[in-house]
PDB file of N, CA and C in Angstrom:
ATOM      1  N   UNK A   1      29.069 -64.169  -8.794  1.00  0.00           N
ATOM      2  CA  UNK A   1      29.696 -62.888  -8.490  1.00  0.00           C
ATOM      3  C   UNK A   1      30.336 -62.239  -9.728  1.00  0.00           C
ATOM      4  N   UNK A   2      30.680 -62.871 -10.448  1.00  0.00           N
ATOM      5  CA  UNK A   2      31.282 -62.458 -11.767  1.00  0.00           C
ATOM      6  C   UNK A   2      30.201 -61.816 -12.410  1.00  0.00           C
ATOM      7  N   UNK A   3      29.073 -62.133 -12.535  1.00  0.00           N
ATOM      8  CA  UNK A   3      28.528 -61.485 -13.447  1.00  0.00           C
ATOM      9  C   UNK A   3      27.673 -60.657 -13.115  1.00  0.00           C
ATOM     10  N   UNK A   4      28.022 -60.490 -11.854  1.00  0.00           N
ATOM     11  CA  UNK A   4      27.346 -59.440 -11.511  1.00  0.00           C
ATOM     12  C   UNK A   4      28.465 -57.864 -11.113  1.00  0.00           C
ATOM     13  N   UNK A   5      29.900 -58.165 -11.598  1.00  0.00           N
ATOM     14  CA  UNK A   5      30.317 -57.198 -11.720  1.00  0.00           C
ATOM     15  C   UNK A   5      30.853 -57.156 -13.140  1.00  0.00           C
ATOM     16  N   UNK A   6      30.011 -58.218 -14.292  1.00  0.00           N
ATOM     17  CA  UNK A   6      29.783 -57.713 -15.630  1.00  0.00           C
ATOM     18  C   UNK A   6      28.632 -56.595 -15.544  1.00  0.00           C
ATOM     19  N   UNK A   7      27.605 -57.088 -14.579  1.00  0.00           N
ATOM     20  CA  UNK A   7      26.877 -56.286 -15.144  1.00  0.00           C
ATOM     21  C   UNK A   7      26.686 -54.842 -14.853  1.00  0.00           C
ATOM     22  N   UNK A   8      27.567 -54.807 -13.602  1.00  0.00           N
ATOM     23  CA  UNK A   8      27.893 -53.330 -13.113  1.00  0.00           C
ATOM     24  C   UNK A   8      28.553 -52.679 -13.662  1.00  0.00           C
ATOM     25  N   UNK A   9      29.537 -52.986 -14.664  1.00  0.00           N
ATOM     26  CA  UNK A   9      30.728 -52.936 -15.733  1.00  0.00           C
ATOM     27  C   UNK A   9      29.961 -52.004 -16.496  1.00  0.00           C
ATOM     28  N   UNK A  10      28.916 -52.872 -17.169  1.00  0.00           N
ATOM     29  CA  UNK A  10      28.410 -52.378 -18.600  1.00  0.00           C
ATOM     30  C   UNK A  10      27.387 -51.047 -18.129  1.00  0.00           C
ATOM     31  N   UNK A  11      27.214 -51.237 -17.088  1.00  0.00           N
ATOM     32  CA  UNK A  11      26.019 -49.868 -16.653  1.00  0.00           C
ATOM     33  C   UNK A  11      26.852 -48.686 -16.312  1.00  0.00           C
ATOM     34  N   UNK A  12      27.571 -49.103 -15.899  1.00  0.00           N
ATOM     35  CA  UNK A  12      28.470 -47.942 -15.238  1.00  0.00           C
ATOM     36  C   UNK A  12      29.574 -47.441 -16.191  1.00  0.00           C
ATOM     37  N   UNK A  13      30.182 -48.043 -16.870  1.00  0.00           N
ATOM     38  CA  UNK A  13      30.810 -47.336 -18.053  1.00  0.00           C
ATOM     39  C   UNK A  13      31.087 -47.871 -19.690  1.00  0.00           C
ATOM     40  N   UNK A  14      30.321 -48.742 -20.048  1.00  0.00           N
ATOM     41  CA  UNK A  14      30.288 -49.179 -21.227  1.00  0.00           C
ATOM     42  C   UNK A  14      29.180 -48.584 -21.778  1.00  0.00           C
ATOM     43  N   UNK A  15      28.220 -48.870 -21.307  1.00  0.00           N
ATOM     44  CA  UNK A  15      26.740 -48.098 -21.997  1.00  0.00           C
ATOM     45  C   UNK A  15      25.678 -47.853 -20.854  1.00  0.00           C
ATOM     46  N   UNK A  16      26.313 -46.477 -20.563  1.00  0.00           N
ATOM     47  CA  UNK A  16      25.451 -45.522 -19.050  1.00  0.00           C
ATOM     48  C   UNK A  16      24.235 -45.251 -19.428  1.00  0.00           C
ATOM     49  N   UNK A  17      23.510 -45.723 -20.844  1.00  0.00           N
ATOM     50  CA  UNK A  17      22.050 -45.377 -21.134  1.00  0.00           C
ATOM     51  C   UNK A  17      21.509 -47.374 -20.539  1.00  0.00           C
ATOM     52  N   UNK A  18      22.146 -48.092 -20.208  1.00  0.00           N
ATOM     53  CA  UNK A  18      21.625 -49.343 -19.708  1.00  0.00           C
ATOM     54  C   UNK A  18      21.274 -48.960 -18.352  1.00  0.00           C
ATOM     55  N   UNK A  19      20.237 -49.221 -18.547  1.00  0.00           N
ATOM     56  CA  UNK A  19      19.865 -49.084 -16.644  1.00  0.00           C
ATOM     57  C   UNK A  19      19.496 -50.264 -15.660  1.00  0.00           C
ATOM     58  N   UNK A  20      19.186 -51.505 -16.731  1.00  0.00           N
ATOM     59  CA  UNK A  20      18.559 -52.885 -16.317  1.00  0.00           C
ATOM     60  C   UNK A  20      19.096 -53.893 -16.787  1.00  0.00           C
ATOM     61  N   UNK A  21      19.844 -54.530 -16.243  1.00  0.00           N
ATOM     62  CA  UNK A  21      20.712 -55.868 -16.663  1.00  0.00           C
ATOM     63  C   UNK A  21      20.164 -57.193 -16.354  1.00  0.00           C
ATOM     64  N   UNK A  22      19.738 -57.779 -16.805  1.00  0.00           N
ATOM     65  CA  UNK A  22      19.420 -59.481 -16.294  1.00  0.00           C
ATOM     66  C   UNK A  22      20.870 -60.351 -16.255  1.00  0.00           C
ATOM     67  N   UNK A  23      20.829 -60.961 -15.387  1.00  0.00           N
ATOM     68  CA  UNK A  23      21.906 -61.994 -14.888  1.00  0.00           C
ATOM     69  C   UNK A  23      21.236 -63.280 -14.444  1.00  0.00           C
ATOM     70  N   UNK A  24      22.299 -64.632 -15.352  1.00  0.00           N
ATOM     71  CA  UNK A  24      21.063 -65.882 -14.918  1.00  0.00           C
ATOM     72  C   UNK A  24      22.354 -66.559 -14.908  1.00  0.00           C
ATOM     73  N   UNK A  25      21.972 -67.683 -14.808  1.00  0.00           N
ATOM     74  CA  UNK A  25      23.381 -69.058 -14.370  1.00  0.00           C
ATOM     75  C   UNK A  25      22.566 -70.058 -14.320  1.00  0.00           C
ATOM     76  N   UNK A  26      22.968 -71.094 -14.132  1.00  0.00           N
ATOM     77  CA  UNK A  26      22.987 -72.971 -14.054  1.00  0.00           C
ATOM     78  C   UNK A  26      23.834 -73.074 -13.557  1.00  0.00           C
ATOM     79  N   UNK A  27      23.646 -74.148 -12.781  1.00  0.00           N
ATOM     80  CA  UNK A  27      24.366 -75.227 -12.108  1.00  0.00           C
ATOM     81  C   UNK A  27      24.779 -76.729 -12.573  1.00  0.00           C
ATOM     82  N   UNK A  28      25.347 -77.195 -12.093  1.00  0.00           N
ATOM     83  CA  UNK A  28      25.800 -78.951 -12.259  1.00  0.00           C
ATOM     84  C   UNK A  28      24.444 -79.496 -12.372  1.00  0.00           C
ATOM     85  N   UNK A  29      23.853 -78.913 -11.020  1.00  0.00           N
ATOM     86  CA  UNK A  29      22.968 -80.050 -10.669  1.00  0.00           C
ATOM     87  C   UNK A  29      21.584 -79.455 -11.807  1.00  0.00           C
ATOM     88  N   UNK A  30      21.511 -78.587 -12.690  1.00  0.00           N
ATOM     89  CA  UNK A  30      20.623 -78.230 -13.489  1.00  0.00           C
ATOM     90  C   UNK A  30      19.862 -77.070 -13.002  1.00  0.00           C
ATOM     91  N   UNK A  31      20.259 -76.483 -11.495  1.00  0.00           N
ATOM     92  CA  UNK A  31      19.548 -75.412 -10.993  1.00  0.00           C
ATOM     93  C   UNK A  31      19.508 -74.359 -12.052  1.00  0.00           C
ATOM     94  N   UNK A  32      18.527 -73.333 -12.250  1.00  0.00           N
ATOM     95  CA  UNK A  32      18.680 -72.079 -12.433  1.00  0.00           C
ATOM     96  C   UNK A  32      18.457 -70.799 -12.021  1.00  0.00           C
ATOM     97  N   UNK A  33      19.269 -69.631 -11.727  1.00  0.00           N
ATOM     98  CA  UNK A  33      18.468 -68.632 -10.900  1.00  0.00           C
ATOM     99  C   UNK A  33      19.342 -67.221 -11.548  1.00  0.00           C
ATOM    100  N   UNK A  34      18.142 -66.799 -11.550  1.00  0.00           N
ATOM    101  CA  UNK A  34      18.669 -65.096 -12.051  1.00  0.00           C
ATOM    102  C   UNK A  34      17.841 -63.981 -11.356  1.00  0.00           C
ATOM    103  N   UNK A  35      18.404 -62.785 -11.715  1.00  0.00           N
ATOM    104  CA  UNK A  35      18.335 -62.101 -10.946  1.00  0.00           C
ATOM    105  C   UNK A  35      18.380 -60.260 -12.145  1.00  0.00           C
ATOM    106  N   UNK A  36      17.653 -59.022 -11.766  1.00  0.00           N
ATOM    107  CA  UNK A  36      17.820 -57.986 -12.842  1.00  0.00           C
ATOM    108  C   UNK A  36      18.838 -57.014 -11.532  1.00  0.00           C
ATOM    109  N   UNK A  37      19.788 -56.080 -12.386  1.00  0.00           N
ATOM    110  CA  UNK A  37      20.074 -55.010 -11.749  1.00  0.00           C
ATOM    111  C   UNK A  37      19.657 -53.524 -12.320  1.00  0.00           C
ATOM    112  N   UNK A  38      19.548 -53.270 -11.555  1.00  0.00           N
ATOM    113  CA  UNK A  38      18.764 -51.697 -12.032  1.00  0.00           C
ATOM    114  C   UNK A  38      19.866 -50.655 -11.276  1.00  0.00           C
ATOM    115  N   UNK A  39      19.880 -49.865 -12.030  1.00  0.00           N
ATOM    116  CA  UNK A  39      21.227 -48.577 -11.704  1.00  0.00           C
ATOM    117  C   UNK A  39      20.147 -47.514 -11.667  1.00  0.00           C
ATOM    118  N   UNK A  40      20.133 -46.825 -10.842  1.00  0.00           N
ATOM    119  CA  UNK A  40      19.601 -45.640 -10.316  1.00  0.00           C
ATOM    120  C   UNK A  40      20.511 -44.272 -10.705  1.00  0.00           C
ATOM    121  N   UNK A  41      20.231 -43.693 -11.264  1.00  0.00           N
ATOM    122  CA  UNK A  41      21.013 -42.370 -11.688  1.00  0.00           C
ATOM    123  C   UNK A  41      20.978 -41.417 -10.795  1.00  0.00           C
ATOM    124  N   UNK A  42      22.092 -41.234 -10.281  1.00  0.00           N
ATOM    125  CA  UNK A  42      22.170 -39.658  -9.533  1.00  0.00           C
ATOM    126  C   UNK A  42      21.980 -38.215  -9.496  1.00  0.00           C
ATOM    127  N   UNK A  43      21.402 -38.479  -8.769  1.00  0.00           N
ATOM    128  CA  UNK A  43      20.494 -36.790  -8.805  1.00  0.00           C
ATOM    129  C   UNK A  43      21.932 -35.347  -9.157  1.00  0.00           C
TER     130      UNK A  43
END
């Protein structure tokens, strides 16, 4: 959850020309899973 309101952070007012963020993590147990966010610009 954290980094996915880094990555809403940086789209939304750090650098509004980012439109696609990748977000990934590990686990203990060695899992890995990620995920992209894409910001849609308002009409």
């Amino acid at each position: 959850p954290v980094m996915l309101g880094v990555a809403l952070h940086r789209a939304r007012w750090r650098e509004p020309a980012a439109r696609r963020t990748l977000i990934y993590g590990s686990g203990d147990g060695g899992r890995v899973g990620a995920c992209v966010v894409e910001m849609i610009p308002k009409s």
